[in-house]
PDB file of C-alpha atoms in Angstrom:
ATOM      1  CA  UNK A 227     223.135   0.252  42.559  1.00 54.00           C
ATOM      2  CA  UNK A 228     222.415  -1.289  46.290  1.00 61.00           C
ATOM      3  CA  UNK A 229     225.038  -4.546  46.750  1.00 78.00           C
ATOM      4  CA  UNK A 230     223.407  -7.451  48.008  1.00 87.00           C
ATOM      5  CA  UNK A 231     225.310 -10.314  50.024  1.00 91.00           C
ATOM      6  CA  UNK A 232     223.696 -13.407  50.677  1.00 94.00           C
ATOM      7  CA  UNK A 233     225.015 -16.965  51.262  1.00 96.00           C
ATOM      8  CA  UNK A 234     226.196 -18.954  48.522  1.00 94.00           C
ATOM      9  CA  UNK A 235     224.434 -22.194  49.551  1.00 96.00           C
ATOM     10  CA  UNK A 236     222.254 -23.620  52.316  1.00 97.00           C
ATOM     11  CA  UNK A 237     221.008 -27.279  52.844  1.00 97.00           C
ATOM     12  CA  UNK A 238     218.004 -28.218  54.582  1.00 97.00           C
ATOM     13  CA  UNK A 239     215.327 -31.287  55.025  1.00 97.00           C
ATOM     14  CA  UNK A 240     211.886 -31.884  54.216  1.00 97.00           C
ATOM     15  CA  UNK A 241     209.643 -30.500  56.613  1.00 97.00           C
ATOM     16  CA  UNK A 242     212.001 -27.623  58.188  1.00 97.00           C
ATOM     17  CA  UNK A 243     211.900 -24.241  57.951  1.00 97.00           C
ATOM     18  CA  UNK A 244     214.747 -22.463  55.548  1.00 98.00           C
ATOM     19  CA  UNK A 245     215.826 -18.850  56.172  1.00 98.00           C
ATOM     20  CA  UNK A 246     217.924 -16.989  54.026  1.00 97.00           C
ATOM     21  CA  UNK A 247     219.128 -13.721  55.057  1.00 96.00           C
ATOM     22  CA  UNK A 248     220.162 -10.706  52.672  1.00 94.00           C
ATOM     23  CA  UNK A 249     222.461  -7.750  53.365  1.00 94.00           C
ATOM     24  CA  UNK A 250     222.023  -4.542  51.906  1.00 90.00           C
ATOM     25  CA  UNK A 251     223.705  -1.835  53.844  1.00 90.00           C
ATOM     26  CA  UNK A 252     223.329   0.735  51.220  1.00 86.00           C
ATOM     27  CA  UNK A 253     219.620   0.368  50.169  1.00 87.00           C
ATOM     28  CA  UNK A 254     218.259   3.659  48.816  1.00 83.00           C
ATOM     29  CA  UNK A 255     215.041   5.512  50.655  1.00 86.00           C
ATOM     30  CA  UNK A 256     213.265   4.329  47.165  1.00 81.00           C
ATOM     31  CA  UNK A 257     214.651   0.990  47.041  1.00 84.00           C
ATOM     32  CA  UNK A 258     211.963  -2.023  47.092  1.00 87.00           C
ATOM     33  CA  UNK A 259     213.637  -6.009  48.068  1.00 89.00           C
ATOM     34  CA  UNK A 260     212.671  -8.355  45.675  1.00 90.00           C
ATOM     35  CA  UNK A 261     213.357 -12.231  45.989  1.00 93.00           C
ATOM     36  CA  UNK A 262     213.234 -14.346  42.848  1.00 94.00           C
ATOM     37  CA  UNK A 263     213.322 -18.244  42.694  1.00 96.00           C
ATOM     38  CA  UNK A 264     215.026 -20.131  40.129  1.00 95.00           C
ATOM     39  CA  UNK A 265     214.856 -24.028  39.315  1.00 94.00           C
ATOM     40  CA  UNK A 266     217.602 -25.600  37.027  1.00 88.00           C
ATOM     41  CA  UNK A 267     217.373 -24.722  33.064  1.00 87.00           C
ATOM     42  CA  UNK A 268     214.503 -21.983  33.516  1.00 91.00           C
ATOM     43  CA  UNK A 269     214.098 -18.901  34.226  1.00 93.00           C
ATOM     44  CA  UNK A 270     213.926 -16.830  37.210  1.00 93.00           C
ATOM     45  CA  UNK A 271     210.134 -16.255  38.552  1.00 94.00           C
ATOM     46  CA  UNK A 272     209.012 -13.617  41.132  1.00 92.00           C
ATOM     47  CA  UNK A 273     208.703 -14.952  44.766  1.00 94.00           C
ATOM     48  CA  UNK A 274     207.610 -11.802  46.812  1.00 93.00           C
ATOM     49  CA  UNK A 275     208.483  -8.039  47.482  1.00 91.00           C
ATOM     50  CA  UNK A 276     208.511  -5.480  50.888  1.00 91.00           C
ATOM     51  CA  UNK A 277     209.707  -2.485  51.304  1.00 91.00           C
ATOM     52  CA  UNK A 278     209.725  -2.656  55.727  1.00 90.00           C
ATOM     53  CA  UNK A 279     208.217  -4.972  57.932  1.00 89.00           C
ATOM     54  CA  UNK A 280     206.679  -8.350  56.971  1.00 95.00           C
ATOM     55  CA  UNK A 281     205.011  -9.643  53.960  1.00 94.00           C
ATOM     56  CA  UNK A 282     203.838 -13.022  53.487  1.00 96.00           C
ATOM     57  CA  UNK A 283     201.863 -14.834  50.636  1.00 94.00           C
ATOM     58  CA  UNK A 284     200.939 -18.116  49.598  1.00 93.00           C
ATOM     59  CA  UNK A 285     204.864 -19.414  48.888  1.00 91.00           C
ATOM     60  CA  UNK A 286     207.110 -17.399  51.789  1.00 96.00           C
ATOM     61  CA  UNK A 287     207.652 -14.385  53.885  1.00 97.00           C
ATOM     62  CA  UNK A 288     209.708 -11.624  54.113  1.00 97.00           C
ATOM     63  CA  UNK A 289     211.110  -9.804  57.345  1.00 97.00           C
ATOM     64  CA  UNK A 290     212.688  -6.718  56.841  1.00 96.00           C
ATOM     65  CA  UNK A 291     213.781  -4.542  59.961  1.00 96.00           C
ATOM     66  CA  UNK A 292     213.253  -0.961  60.626  1.00 95.00           C
ATOM     67  CA  UNK A 293     216.619  -0.210  59.262  1.00 95.00           C
ATOM     68  CA  UNK A 294     216.258  -1.895  55.900  1.00 94.00           C
ATOM     69  CA  UNK A 295     220.207  -2.908  55.900  1.00 94.00           C
ATOM     70  CA  UNK A 296     219.032  -6.838  55.719  1.00 95.00           C
ATOM     71  CA  UNK A 297     215.901  -8.721  54.635  1.00 95.00           C
ATOM     72  CA  UNK A 298     215.346 -12.445  55.454  1.00 97.00           C
ATOM     73  CA  UNK A 299     212.966 -14.802  53.052  1.00 97.00           C
ATOM     74  CA  UNK A 300     211.609 -17.486  55.328  1.00 98.00           C
ATOM     75  CA  UNK A 301     210.148 -20.755  53.295  1.00 97.00           C
ATOM     76  CA  UNK A 302     207.936 -22.640  55.888  1.00 94.00           C
ATOM     77  CA  UNK A 303     207.984 -26.587  55.547  1.00 94.00           C
ATOM     78  CA  UNK A 304     210.432 -27.141  52.634  1.00 96.00           C
ATOM     79  CA  UNK A 305     209.736 -30.040  50.344  1.00 96.00           C
ATOM     80  CA  UNK A 306     212.335 -31.581  47.821  1.00 96.00           C
ATOM     81  CA  UNK A 307     210.617 -29.238  45.243  1.00 95.00           C
ATOM     82  CA  UNK A 308     211.902 -25.935  47.072  1.00 96.00           C
ATOM     83  CA  UNK A 309     215.686 -26.943  45.804  1.00 97.00           C
ATOM     84  CA  UNK A 310     216.528 -23.917  43.553  1.00 96.00           C
ATOM     85  CA  UNK A 311     218.612 -20.928  43.748  1.00 95.00           C
ATOM     86  CA  UNK A 312     217.394 -17.886  45.764  1.00 96.00           C
ATOM     87  CA  UNK A 313     218.030 -14.142  44.264  1.00 94.00           C
ATOM     88  CA  UNK A 314     217.914 -11.007  46.620  1.00 92.00           C
ATOM     89  CA  UNK A 315     217.506  -7.836  44.509  1.00 88.00           C
ATOM     90  CA  UNK A 316     217.196  -4.151  45.784  1.00 85.00           C
ATOM     91  CA  UNK A 317     216.328  -1.535  43.813  1.00 76.00           C
ATOM     92  CA  UNK A 318     213.839   1.022  42.263  1.00 63.00           C
ATOM     93  CA  UNK A 319     213.529   3.001  39.276  1.00 54.00           C
ATOM     94  CA  UNK A 320     216.556   5.550  38.518  1.00 52.00           C
ATOM     95  CA  UNK A 321     216.777   9.098  37.795  1.00 47.00           C
ATOM     96  CA  UNK A 322     216.078   8.669  34.037  1.00 48.00           C
ATOM     97  CA  UNK A 323     213.267   6.331  34.979  1.00 49.00           C
ATOM     98  CA  UNK A 324     215.693   3.623  33.300  1.00 51.00           C
ATOM     99  CA  UNK A 325     215.480   0.444  35.619  1.00 59.00           C
ATOM    100  CA  UNK A 326     218.479  -2.264  35.625  1.00 65.00           C
ATOM    101  CA  UNK A 327     218.984  -4.723  38.384  1.00 69.00           C
ATOM    102  CA  UNK A 328     221.779  -7.549  38.543  1.00 68.00           C
ATOM    103  CA  UNK A 329     221.018 -10.645  40.448  1.00 74.00           C
ATOM    104  CA  UNK A 330     224.503 -11.964  41.927  1.00 75.00           C
ATOM    105  CA  UNK A 331     224.970 -15.359  42.701  1.00 81.00           C
ATOM    106  CA  UNK A 332     221.935 -16.100  44.888  1.00 92.00           C
ATOM    107  CA  UNK A 333     221.618 -18.850  47.454  1.00 96.00           C
ATOM    108  CA  UNK A 334     221.658 -22.387  46.139  1.00 95.00           C
ATOM    109  CA  UNK A 335     219.013 -24.394  48.611  1.00 97.00           C
ATOM    110  CA  UNK A 336     219.122 -27.697  48.328  1.00 97.00           C
ATOM    111  CA  UNK A 337     216.226 -29.663  50.198  1.00 97.00           C
ATOM    112  CA  UNK A 338     216.941 -33.619  51.063  1.00 97.00           C
ATOM    113  CA  UNK A 339     214.500 -36.437  51.949  1.00 95.00           C
TER     114      UNK A 339
ATOM    115  CA  UNK B 123     203.042 -17.136  32.267  1.00 62.00           C
ATOM    116  CA  UNK B 124     204.023 -14.158  30.516  1.00 69.00           C
ATOM    117  CA  UNK B 125     204.206 -14.110  26.857  1.00 93.00           C
ATOM    118  CA  UNK B 126     207.800 -14.564  26.091  1.00 96.00           C
ATOM    119  CA  UNK B 127     209.421 -16.302  23.667  1.00 96.00           C
ATOM    120  CA  UNK B 128     213.219 -16.507  22.944  1.00 97.00           C
ATOM    121  CA  UNK B 129     214.629 -17.704  20.057  1.00 97.00           C
ATOM    122  CA  UNK B 130     216.979 -19.646  18.817  1.00 97.00           C
ATOM    123  CA  UNK B 131     216.534 -21.797  22.060  1.00 97.00           C
ATOM    124  CA  UNK B 132     219.854 -23.699  21.631  1.00 97.00           C
ATOM    125  CA  UNK B 133     222.589 -22.551  18.952  1.00 98.00           C
ATOM    126  CA  UNK B 134     226.185 -24.006  17.999  1.00 98.00           C
ATOM    127  CA  UNK B 135     228.524 -21.411  16.383  1.00 97.00           C
ATOM    128  CA  UNK B 136     232.204 -20.858  15.896  1.00 97.00           C
ATOM    129  CA  UNK B 137     234.711 -18.314  17.264  1.00 97.00           C
ATOM    130  CA  UNK B 138     234.205 -14.795  15.213  1.00 97.00           C
ATOM    131  CA  UNK B 139     230.743 -15.798  13.564  1.00 97.00           C
ATOM    132  CA  UNK B 140     228.098 -12.568  13.977  1.00 97.00           C
ATOM    133  CA  UNK B 141     225.285 -13.939  16.251  1.00 98.00           C
ATOM    134  CA  UNK B 142     221.651 -12.539  17.071  1.00 98.00           C
ATOM    135  CA  UNK B 143     219.379 -13.609  19.551  1.00 98.00           C
ATOM    136  CA  UNK B 144     215.579 -12.589  19.663  1.00 98.00           C
ATOM    137  CA  UNK B 145     212.971 -11.931  22.427  1.00 98.00           C
ATOM    138  CA  UNK B 146     209.638 -11.646  21.298  1.00 98.00           C
ATOM    139  CA  UNK B 147     206.899 -10.281  23.801  1.00 97.00           C
ATOM    140  CA  UNK B 148     203.159 -10.269  24.017  1.00 96.00           C
ATOM    141  CA  UNK B 149     202.666  -8.207  26.930  1.00 94.00           C
ATOM    142  CA  UNK B 150     203.224  -4.741  25.141  1.00 94.00           C
ATOM    143  CA  UNK B 151     205.290  -4.435  28.441  1.00 93.00           C
ATOM    144  CA  UNK B 152     207.843  -1.128  28.172  1.00 91.00           C
ATOM    145  CA  UNK B 153     210.983  -2.362  29.950  1.00 91.00           C
ATOM    146  CA  UNK B 154     212.899  -5.140  27.997  1.00 93.00           C
ATOM    147  CA  UNK B 155     216.647  -6.783  29.592  1.00 93.00           C
ATOM    148  CA  UNK B 156     218.834  -9.504  28.319  1.00 96.00           C
ATOM    149  CA  UNK B 157     221.095 -11.369  31.156  1.00 94.00           C
ATOM    150  CA  UNK B 158     223.779 -14.013  30.622  1.00 95.00           C
ATOM    151  CA  UNK B 159     224.209 -16.287  33.232  1.00 94.00           C
ATOM    152  CA  UNK B 160     227.242 -18.447  34.075  1.00 92.00           C
ATOM    153  CA  UNK B 161     227.983 -20.727  36.774  1.00 85.00           C
ATOM    154  CA  UNK B 162     229.083 -19.239  39.940  1.00 79.00           C
ATOM    155  CA  UNK B 163     228.215 -15.802  38.640  1.00 81.00           C
ATOM    156  CA  UNK B 164     224.427 -15.992  38.811  1.00 83.00           C
ATOM    157  CA  UNK B 165     222.674 -13.735  36.182  1.00 87.00           C
ATOM    158  CA  UNK B 166     224.432 -10.738  34.835  1.00 89.00           C
ATOM    159  CA  UNK B 167     222.665  -7.798  32.985  1.00 89.00           C
ATOM    160  CA  UNK B 168     224.017  -7.368  29.426  1.00 94.00           C
ATOM    161  CA  UNK B 169     221.752  -4.578  28.348  1.00 94.00           C
ATOM    162  CA  UNK B 170     218.278  -3.316  28.902  1.00 91.00           C
ATOM    163  CA  UNK B 171     215.620  -1.065  27.407  1.00 92.00           C
ATOM    164  CA  UNK B 172     213.085   1.227  28.783  1.00 89.00           C
ATOM    165  CA  UNK B 173     211.320   1.985  25.570  1.00 91.00           C
ATOM    166  CA  UNK B 174     211.475   1.728  21.717  1.00 94.00           C
ATOM    167  CA  UNK B 175     214.772   2.789  20.217  1.00 92.00           C
ATOM    168  CA  UNK B 176     215.799   3.327  24.487  1.00 92.00           C
ATOM    169  CA  UNK B 177     218.428   1.685  25.403  1.00 93.00           C
ATOM    170  CA  UNK B 178     221.260   1.333  27.676  1.00 90.00           C
ATOM    171  CA  UNK B 179     224.138  -0.856  29.281  1.00 90.00           C
ATOM    172  CA  UNK B 180     224.077  -3.092  31.982  1.00 88.00           C
ATOM    173  CA  UNK B 181     227.523  -4.417  33.854  1.00 86.00           C
ATOM    174  CA  UNK B 182     228.541  -7.024  31.171  1.00 92.00           C
ATOM    175  CA  UNK B 183     227.884  -4.681  27.888  1.00 94.00           C
ATOM    176  CA  UNK B 184     231.543  -5.201  26.136  1.00 95.00           C
ATOM    177  CA  UNK B 185     231.062  -7.472  22.860  1.00 96.00           C
ATOM    178  CA  UNK B 186     226.964  -7.031  22.794  1.00 98.00           C
ATOM    179  CA  UNK B 187     224.987  -4.971  21.206  1.00 97.00           C
ATOM    180  CA  UNK B 188     220.989  -4.524  21.229  1.00 97.00           C
ATOM    181  CA  UNK B 189     218.523  -2.966  19.243  1.00 97.00           C
ATOM    182  CA  UNK B 190     214.523  -2.012  19.713  1.00 97.00           C
ATOM    183  CA  UNK B 191     212.541  -1.065  16.784  1.00 96.00           C
ATOM    184  CA  UNK B 192     209.271  -1.886  18.178  1.00 96.00           C
ATOM    185  CA  UNK B 193     207.886  -2.857  21.631  1.00 96.00           C
ATOM    186  CA  UNK B 194     207.216  -6.282  21.284  1.00 97.00           C
ATOM    187  CA  UNK B 195     211.046  -7.328  19.682  1.00 98.00           C
ATOM    188  CA  UNK B 196     214.649  -6.957  21.817  1.00 98.00           C
ATOM    189  CA  UNK B 197     217.553  -7.900  19.705  1.00 98.00           C
ATOM    190  CA  UNK B 198     220.849  -9.043  21.245  1.00 98.00           C
ATOM    191  CA  UNK B 199     223.910  -9.145  18.506  1.00 98.00           C
ATOM    192  CA  UNK B 200     227.057 -10.547  19.422  1.00 97.00           C
ATOM    193  CA  UNK B 201     228.943  -9.093  16.472  1.00 93.00           C
ATOM    194  CA  UNK B 202     231.905 -10.960  16.713  1.00 96.00           C
ATOM    195  CA  UNK B 203     231.322 -14.256  19.012  1.00 97.00           C
ATOM    196  CA  UNK B 204     234.030 -15.423  21.368  1.00 97.00           C
ATOM    197  CA  UNK B 205     234.237 -18.339  23.307  1.00 97.00           C
ATOM    198  CA  UNK B 206     234.199 -16.177  26.606  1.00 96.00           C
ATOM    199  CA  UNK B 207     230.492 -15.708  25.373  1.00 98.00           C
ATOM    200  CA  UNK B 208     229.515 -19.326  25.496  1.00 97.00           C
ATOM    201  CA  UNK B 209     226.552 -19.115  28.219  1.00 97.00           C
ATOM    202  CA  UNK B 210     222.842 -19.288  28.627  1.00 97.00           C
ATOM    203  CA  UNK B 211     220.920 -16.030  27.969  1.00 98.00           C
ATOM    204  CA  UNK B 212     217.703 -14.777  29.303  1.00 96.00           C
ATOM    205  CA  UNK B 213     215.321 -11.858  28.615  1.00 96.00           C
ATOM    206  CA  UNK B 214     213.381 -10.418  30.679  1.00 93.00           C
ATOM    207  CA  UNK B 215     210.283  -7.982  30.699  1.00 93.00           C
ATOM    208  CA  UNK B 216     208.491  -5.956  33.226  1.00 89.00           C
ATOM    209  CA  UNK B 217     205.543  -3.561  32.948  1.00 85.00           C
ATOM    210  CA  UNK B 218     206.872  -0.799  35.507  1.00 76.00           C
ATOM    211  CA  UNK B 219     209.940   0.153  36.777  1.00 70.00           C
ATOM    212  CA  UNK B 220     210.818  -0.905  40.127  1.00 63.00           C
ATOM    213  CA  UNK B 221     208.773  -0.675  43.108  1.00 60.00           C
ATOM    214  CA  UNK B 222     205.228  -3.169  44.115  1.00 61.00           C
ATOM    215  CA  UNK B 223     204.649  -3.301  40.203  1.00 62.00           C
ATOM    216  CA  UNK B 224     208.049  -3.875  38.527  1.00 73.00           C
ATOM    217  CA  UNK B 225     208.144  -7.508  38.426  1.00 84.00           C
ATOM    218  CA  UNK B 226     210.292  -9.244  35.601  1.00 88.00           C
ATOM    219  CA  UNK B 227     208.858 -12.006  33.778  1.00 92.00           C
ATOM    220  CA  UNK B 228     211.739 -14.085  32.170  1.00 94.00           C
ATOM    221  CA  UNK B 229     212.044 -15.959  28.855  1.00 95.00           C
ATOM    222  CA  UNK B 230     213.361 -19.707  29.186  1.00 94.00           C
ATOM    223  CA  UNK B 231     216.600 -18.828  27.962  1.00 96.00           C
ATOM    224  CA  UNK B 232     218.859 -19.266  24.816  1.00 97.00           C
ATOM    225  CA  UNK B 233     222.219 -21.662  25.439  1.00 97.00           C
ATOM    226  CA  UNK B 234     224.900 -20.473  23.153  1.00 98.00           C
ATOM    227  CA  UNK B 235     227.784 -22.608  22.769  1.00 97.00           C
ATOM    228  CA  UNK B 236     230.926 -20.339  20.780  1.00 97.00           C
ATOM    229  CA  UNK B 237     233.352 -23.103  19.796  1.00 96.00           C
TER     230      UNK B 237
END
């Protein structure tokens, strides 16, 4: 499994842009990069996924450089409700078509008024 | 929301007793997972299943066993619960293995306290 490294915590204020960078130096050719968001007392939920370059949806943008050894999740104009833990995952199906991912500790983003 | 039900949602038990957590899905997804979440550790994979009767270990499988006798149910068993297994347990499902269609859908969690 490709190992990921991301900051433990980040603080921001309402209306600001939050960028969380994840390092994944040993990413494999077939691996995709996926981000999940988790609110207190809930299970994680999918935010965005990409393979290379840039992906944007209604929630966030994901920037992936050409070497794919890192990725940056960008949350535009955050609000208090964006306070959550954000997880970066890298992986794809294994040789036996199994598929297992571990989430790590994630990045706790705290948005203040 | 994906149809995932975990039971029980809360349980308090004593050290040495057996405990079974159940994950039930109505999505007919092939892949099912059990994670545990502890402060400072994020979510760690315990066991997963890639089909009926097909299961494998995750990174923290010691002290846990699983069974999947039908597509919709994935059971996690603690044969003899210990205090170190006090945690919040999440079940997840996915239709495909990874890639652009491998999105994980999570249940609401089961909080287990072992006294």
